Tab-separated table of C-alpha atoms in Angstrom:
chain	number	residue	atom	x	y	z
A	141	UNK	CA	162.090	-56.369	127.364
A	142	UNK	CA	164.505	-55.006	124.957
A	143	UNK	CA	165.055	-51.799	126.106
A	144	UNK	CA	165.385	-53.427	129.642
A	145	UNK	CA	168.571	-55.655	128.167
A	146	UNK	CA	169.381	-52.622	126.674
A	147	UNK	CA	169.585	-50.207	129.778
A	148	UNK	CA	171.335	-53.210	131.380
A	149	UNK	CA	174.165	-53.816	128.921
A	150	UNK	CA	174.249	-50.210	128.231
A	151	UNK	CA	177.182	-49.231	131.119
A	152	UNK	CA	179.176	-51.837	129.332
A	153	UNK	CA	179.183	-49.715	125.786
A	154	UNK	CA	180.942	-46.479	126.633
A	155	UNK	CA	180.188	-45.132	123.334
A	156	UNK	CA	183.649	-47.371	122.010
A	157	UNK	CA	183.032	-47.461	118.677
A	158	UNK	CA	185.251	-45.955	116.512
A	159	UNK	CA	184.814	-44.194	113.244
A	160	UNK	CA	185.695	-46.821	110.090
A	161	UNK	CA	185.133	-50.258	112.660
A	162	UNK	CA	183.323	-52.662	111.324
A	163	UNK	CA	180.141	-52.657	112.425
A	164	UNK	CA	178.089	-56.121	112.906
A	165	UNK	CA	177.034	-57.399	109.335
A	166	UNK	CA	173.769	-58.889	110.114
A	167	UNK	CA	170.479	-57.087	108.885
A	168	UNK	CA	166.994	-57.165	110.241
A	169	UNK	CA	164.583	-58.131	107.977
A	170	UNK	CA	160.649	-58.289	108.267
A	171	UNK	CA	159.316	-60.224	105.918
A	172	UNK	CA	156.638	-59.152	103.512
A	173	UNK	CA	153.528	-58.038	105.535
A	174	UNK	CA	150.595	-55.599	105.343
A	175	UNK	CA	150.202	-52.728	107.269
A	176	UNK	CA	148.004	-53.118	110.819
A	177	UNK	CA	144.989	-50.555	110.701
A	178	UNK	CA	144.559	-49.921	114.183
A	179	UNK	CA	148.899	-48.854	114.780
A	180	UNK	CA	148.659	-46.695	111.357
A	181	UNK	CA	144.956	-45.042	112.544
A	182	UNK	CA	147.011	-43.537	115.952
A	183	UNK	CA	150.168	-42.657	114.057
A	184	UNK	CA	148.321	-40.561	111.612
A	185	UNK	CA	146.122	-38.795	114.520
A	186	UNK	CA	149.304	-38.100	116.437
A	187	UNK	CA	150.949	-36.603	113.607
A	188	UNK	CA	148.377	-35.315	111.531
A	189	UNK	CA	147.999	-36.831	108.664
A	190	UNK	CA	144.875	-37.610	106.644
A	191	UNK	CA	143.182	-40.951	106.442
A	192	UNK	CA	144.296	-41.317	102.263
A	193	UNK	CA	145.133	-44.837	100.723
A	194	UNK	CA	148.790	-43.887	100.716
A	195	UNK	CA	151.244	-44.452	103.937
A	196	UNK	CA	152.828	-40.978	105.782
A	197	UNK	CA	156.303	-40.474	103.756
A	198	UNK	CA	157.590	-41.383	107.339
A	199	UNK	CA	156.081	-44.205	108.723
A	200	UNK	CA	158.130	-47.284	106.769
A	201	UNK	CA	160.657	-45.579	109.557
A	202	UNK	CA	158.062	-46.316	112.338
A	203	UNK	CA	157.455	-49.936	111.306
A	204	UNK	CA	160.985	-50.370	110.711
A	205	UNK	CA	162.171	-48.903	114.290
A	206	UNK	CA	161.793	-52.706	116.020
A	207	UNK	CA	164.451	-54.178	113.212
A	208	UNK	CA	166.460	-50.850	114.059
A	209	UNK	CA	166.019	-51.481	118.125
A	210	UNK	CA	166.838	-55.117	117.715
A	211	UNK	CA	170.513	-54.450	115.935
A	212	UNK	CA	171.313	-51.785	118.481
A	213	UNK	CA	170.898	-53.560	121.173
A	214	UNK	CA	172.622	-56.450	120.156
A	215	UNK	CA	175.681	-57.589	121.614
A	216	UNK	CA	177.954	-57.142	119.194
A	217	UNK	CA	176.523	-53.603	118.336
A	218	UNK	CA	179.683	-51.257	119.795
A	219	UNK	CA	177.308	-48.012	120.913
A	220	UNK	CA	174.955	-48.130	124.147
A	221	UNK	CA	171.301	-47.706	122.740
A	222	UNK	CA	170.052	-45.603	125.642
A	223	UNK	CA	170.522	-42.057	125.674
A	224	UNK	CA	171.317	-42.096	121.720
A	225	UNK	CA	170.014	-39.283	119.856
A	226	UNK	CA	169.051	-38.956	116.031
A	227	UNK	CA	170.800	-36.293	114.268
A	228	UNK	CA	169.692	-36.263	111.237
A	229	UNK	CA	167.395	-38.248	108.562
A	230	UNK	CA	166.897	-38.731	104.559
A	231	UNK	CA	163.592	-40.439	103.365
A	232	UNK	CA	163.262	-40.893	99.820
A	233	UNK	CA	160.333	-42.563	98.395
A	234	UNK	CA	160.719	-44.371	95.080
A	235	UNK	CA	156.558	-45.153	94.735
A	236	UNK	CA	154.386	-44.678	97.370
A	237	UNK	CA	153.677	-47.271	99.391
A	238	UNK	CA	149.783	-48.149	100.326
A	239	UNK	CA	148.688	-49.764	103.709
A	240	UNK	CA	147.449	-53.151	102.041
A	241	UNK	CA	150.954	-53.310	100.481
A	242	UNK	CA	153.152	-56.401	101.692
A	243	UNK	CA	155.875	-54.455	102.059
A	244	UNK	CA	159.533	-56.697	102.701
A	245	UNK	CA	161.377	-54.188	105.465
A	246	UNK	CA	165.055	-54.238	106.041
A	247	UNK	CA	167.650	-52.464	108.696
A	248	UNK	CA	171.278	-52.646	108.873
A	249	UNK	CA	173.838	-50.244	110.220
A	250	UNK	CA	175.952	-48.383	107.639
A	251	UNK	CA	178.862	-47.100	109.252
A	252	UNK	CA	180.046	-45.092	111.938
A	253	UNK	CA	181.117	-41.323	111.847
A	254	UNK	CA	183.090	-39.018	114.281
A	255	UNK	CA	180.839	-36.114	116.035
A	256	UNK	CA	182.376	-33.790	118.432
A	257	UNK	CA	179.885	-35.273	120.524
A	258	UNK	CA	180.806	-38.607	120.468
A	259	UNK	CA	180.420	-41.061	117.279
A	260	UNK	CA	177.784	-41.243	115.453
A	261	UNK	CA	176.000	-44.178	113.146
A	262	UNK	CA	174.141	-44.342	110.463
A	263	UNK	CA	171.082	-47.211	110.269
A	264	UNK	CA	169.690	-47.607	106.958
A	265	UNK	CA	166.035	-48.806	106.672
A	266	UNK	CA	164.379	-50.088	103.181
A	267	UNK	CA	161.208	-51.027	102.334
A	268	UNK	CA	159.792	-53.448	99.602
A	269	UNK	CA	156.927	-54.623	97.115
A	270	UNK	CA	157.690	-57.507	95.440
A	271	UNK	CA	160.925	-57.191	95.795
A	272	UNK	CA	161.277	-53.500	94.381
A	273	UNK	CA	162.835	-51.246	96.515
A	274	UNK	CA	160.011	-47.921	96.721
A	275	UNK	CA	161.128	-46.619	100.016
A	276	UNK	CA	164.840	-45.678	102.305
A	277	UNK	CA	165.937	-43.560	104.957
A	278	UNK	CA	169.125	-42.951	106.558
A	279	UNK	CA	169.503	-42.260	110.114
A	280	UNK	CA	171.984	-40.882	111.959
A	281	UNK	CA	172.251	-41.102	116.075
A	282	UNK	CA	174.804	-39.896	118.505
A	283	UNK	CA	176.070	-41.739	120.935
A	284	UNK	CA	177.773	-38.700	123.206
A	285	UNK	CA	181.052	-38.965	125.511
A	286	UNK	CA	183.994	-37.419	125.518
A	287	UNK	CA	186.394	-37.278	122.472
A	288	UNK	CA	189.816	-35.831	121.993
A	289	UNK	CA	188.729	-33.426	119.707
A	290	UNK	CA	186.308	-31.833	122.325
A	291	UNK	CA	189.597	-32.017	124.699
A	292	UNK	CA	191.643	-30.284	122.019
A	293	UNK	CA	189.224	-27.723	120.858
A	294	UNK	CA	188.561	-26.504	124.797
A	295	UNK	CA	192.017	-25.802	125.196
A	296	UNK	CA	192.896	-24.090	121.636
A	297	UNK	CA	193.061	-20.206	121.859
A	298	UNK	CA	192.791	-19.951	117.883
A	299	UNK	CA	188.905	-20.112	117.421
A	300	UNK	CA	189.452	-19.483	113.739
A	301	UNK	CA	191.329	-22.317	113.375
A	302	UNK	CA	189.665	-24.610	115.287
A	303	UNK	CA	186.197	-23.087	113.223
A	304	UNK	CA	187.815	-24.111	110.236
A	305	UNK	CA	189.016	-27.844	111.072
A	306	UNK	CA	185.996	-28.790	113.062
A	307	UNK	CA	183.002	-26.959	110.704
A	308	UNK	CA	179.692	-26.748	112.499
A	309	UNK	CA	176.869	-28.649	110.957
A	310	UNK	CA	172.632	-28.767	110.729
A	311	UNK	CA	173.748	-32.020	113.230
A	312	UNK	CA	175.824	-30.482	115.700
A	313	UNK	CA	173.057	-29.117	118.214
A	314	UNK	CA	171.028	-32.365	117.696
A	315	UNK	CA	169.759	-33.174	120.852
A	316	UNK	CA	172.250	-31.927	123.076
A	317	UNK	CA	171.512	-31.041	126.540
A	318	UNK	CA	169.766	-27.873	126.675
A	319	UNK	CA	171.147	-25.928	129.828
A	320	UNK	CA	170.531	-22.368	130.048
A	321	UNK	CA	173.928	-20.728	128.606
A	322	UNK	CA	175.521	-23.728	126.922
A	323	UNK	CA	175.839	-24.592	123.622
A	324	UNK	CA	178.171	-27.690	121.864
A	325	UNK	CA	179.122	-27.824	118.169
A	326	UNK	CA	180.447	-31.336	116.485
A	327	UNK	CA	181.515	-32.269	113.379
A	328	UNK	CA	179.460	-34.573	111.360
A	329	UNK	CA	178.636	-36.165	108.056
A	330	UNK	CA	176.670	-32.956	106.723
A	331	UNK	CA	177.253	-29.883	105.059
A	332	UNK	CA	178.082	-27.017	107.250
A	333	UNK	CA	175.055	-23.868	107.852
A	334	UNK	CA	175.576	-20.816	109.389
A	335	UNK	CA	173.271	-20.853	111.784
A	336	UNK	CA	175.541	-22.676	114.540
A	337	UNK	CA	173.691	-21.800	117.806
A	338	UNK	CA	170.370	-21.561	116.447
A	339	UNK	CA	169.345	-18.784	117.689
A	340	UNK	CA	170.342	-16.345	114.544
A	341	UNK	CA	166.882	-14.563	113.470
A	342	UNK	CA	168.368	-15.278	109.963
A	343	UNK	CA	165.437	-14.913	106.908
A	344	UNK	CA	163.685	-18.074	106.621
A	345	UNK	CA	160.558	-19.584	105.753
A	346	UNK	CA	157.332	-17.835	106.598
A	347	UNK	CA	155.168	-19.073	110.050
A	348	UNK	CA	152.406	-21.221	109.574
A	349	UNK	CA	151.533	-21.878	112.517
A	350	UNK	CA	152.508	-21.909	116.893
A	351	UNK	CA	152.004	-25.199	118.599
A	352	UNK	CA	152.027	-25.910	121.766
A	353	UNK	CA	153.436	-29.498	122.849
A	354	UNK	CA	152.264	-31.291	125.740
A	355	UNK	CA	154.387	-32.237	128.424
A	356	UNK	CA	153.056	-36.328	127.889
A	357	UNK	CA	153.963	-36.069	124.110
A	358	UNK	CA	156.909	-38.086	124.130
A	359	UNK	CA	154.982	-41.013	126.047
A	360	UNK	CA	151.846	-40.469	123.494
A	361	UNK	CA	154.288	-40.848	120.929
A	362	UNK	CA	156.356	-43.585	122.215
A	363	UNK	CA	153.283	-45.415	122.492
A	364	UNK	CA	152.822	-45.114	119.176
A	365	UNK	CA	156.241	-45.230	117.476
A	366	UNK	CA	157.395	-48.056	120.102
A	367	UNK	CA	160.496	-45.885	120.681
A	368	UNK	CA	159.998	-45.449	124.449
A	369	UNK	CA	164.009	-44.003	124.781
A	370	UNK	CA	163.841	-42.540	127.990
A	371	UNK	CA	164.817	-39.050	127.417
A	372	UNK	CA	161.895	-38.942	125.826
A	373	UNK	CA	159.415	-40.057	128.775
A	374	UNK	CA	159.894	-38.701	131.833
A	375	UNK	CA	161.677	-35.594	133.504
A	376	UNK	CA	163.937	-38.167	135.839
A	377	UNK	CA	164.856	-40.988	133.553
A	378	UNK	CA	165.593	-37.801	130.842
A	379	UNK	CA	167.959	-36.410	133.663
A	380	UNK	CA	169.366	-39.546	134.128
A	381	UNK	CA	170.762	-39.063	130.784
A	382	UNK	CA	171.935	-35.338	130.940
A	383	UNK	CA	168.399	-33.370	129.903
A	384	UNK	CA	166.426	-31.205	132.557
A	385	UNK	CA	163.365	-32.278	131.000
A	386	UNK	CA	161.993	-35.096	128.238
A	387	UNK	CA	162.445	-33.814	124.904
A	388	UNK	CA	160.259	-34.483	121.542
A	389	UNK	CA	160.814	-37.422	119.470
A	390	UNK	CA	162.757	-36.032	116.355
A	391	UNK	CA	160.330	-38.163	113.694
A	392	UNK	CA	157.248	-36.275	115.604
A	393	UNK	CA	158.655	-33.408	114.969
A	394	UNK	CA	159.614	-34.248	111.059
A	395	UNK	CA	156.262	-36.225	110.772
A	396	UNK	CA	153.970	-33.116	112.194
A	397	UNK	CA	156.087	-30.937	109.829
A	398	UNK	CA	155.085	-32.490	106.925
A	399	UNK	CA	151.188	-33.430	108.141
A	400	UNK	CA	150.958	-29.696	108.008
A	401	UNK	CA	152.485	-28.835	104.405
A	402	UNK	CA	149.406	-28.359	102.157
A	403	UNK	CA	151.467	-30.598	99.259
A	404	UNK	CA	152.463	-33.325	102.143
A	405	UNK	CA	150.720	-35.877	99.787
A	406	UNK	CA	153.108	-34.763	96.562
A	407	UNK	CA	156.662	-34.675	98.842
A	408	UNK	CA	158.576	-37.842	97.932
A	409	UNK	CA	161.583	-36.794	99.814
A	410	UNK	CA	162.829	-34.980	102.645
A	411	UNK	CA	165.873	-34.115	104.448
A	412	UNK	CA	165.616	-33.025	108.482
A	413	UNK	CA	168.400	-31.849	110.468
A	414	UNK	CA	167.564	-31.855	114.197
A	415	UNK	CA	169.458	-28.585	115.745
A	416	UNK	CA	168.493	-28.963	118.963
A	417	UNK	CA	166.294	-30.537	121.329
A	418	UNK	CA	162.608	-29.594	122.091
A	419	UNK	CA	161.945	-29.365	125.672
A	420	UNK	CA	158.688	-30.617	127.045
A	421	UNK	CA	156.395	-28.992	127.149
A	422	UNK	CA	156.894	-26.467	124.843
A	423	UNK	CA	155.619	-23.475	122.283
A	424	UNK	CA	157.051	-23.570	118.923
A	425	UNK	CA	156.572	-21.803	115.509
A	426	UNK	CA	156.449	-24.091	111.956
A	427	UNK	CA	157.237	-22.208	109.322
A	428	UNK	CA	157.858	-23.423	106.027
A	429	UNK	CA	157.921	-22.624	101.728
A	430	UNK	CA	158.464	-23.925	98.759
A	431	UNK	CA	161.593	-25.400	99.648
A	432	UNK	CA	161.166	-26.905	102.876
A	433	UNK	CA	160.501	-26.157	106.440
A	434	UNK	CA	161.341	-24.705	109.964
A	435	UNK	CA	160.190	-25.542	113.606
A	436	UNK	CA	161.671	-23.158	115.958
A	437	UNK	CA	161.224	-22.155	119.898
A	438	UNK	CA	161.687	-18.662	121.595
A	439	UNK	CA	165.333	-18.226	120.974
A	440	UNK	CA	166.225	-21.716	118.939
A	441	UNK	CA	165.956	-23.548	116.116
A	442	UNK	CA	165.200	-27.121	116.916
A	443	UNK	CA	164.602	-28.508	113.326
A	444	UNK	CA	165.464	-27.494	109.142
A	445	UNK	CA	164.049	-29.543	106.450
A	446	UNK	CA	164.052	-29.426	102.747
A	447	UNK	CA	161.689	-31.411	100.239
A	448	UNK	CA	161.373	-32.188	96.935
A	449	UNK	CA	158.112	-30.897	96.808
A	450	UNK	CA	156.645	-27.496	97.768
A	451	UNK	CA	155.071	-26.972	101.363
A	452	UNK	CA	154.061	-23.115	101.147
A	453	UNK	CA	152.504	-21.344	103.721
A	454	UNK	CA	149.261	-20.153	103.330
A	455	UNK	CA	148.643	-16.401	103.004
A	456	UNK	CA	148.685	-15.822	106.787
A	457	UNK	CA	149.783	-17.268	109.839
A	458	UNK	CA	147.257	-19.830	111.386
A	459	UNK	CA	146.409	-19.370	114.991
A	460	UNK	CA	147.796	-21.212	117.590
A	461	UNK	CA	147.095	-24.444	118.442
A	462	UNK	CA	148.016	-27.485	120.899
A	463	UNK	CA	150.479	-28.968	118.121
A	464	UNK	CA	148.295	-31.697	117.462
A	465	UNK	CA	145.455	-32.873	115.602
């Protein structure tokens, strides 16, 4: 029913929000509550992780995402919820939650940022025990239309200059459509990499392993997560919104990243760029070390990560599988 009002109210938000608007005040708060069994049981089979008595680093984002979805598609919230993208996310967690915890969650919207995209905002989720704060994220999604910047970079002939006033960033790919021979660059809230297109063979982390994605992941998932965004579903309501075909949810991708690290139990925080959609179905490669990790197709890179903790490969590549457990 949400997403319904949502898609409905949607034509009425053409991305209007402006960078440094005030952004509706109100937060979403859950109030203290244990963790369901049966909801945490599928996440961890989608994603991979083991049955332990401490929660996925990323799943206070899952339980969270229904406070998130209920202040973007309020009506006072100035960005249309369908179609947005995440861009990026930070997780750090202070003490690890456990599933009989009664943790307190709350969601409110930061601020907004320009992209070269469109404008971006950041949601900020937190999670509770006894009132201590052990858990937060930051979120950033893209709400894309046309800027004047995009107008103003298309019709500059000095690519060096416009390089240097608009510097690409691990954002600017995130979830863009991906059309044979096109590629779009934004600037964000991040630092600027190198790597603009994604498709640099530049040294990285070693492979662990080749998945390949199903083309009914994004429903599994959404059935799962609750976040059912259509570009994530099916290949007409994703071309509806400008992609040839459903892409991966970006906190599968992050989440079945760090299932596989052999130290996913000792990271207590992680930062994941999404460079650029994941097509479905798919084959990619997920390669990581001591410093973080890679998950890369044919002639992209769709996601970078780095963690606090060490996720090294083991001594050779594992074979390939389905991508999940």
């Amino acid at each position: 029913m949400t997403l319904l009002r949502a898609a409905l109210t949607s034509p009425f938000k053409r991305g209007g929000g402006r960078p440094g608007a005030a952004l509706p005040a109100e937060r979403a708060i859950r109030p203290p509550a244990p963790v369901a069994p049966g909801p945490l049981a599928a996440y961890r089979r989608i994603c991979g992780f083991p049955d332990t008595d401490e929660l996925p680093l990323t799943y206070p984002h899952v339980l969270g995402f229904p406070l998130a979805l209920r202040l973007m598609t309020a009506r006072r919230f100035p960005l249309p919820v369908v179609g947005l993208v995440h861009t990026w996310i930070e997780i750090t967690c202070h003490r690890a939650p456990h599933p009989a915890d009664p943790l307190e969650l709350t969601v409110y919207a930061e601020g907004l940022s320009p992209h070269r995209r469109g404008t971006e905002v950041t949601v900020v989720t937190e999670a509770r025990r006894a009132g201590e704060l052990i858990w937060e994220s930051r979120s950033g999604y893209l709400s894309r239309h046309s800027t004047n910047t995009r107008r103003a970079a298309s019709t500059s002939h000095d690519t060096s200059t416009r390089h240097t006033r608009h510097a690409p960033n691990a954002s600017d790919v995130a979830d863009a459509p991906d059309t044979a021979g096109t590629r779009t660059t934004s600037s964000g809230p991040t630092a600027a990499v190198p790597d603009v297109t994604g498709t640099a063979d530049a040294p990285g982390p070693s492979v662990v392993a080749e998945w390949r994605l199903p083309a009914d992941l994004g429903r599994r998932y959404g059935a799962v997560s609750g976040d059912r965004n259509p570009i994530h579903l099916y290949p007409l309501t994703a071309r509806l919104l400008g992609f040839p075909r459903p892409i991966a949810h970006g906190m599968w991708t992050v989440a079945r990243c760090l299932a596989e690290a052999p130290t996913s139990g000792t990271i207590r925080r992680v930062r994941a760029d999404f460079r650029a959609p994941v097509p479905l179905p798919a084959t990619v490669t997920y390669a990581a070390d001591v410093t973080g990790f890679r998950l890369r197709g044919a002639d992209r890179v769709h996601l970078t990560g780095t963690t606090d903790g060490p996720p090294g490969p083991p001594s050779a590549p594992a074979p390939a599988t389905d991508g999940l457990p």
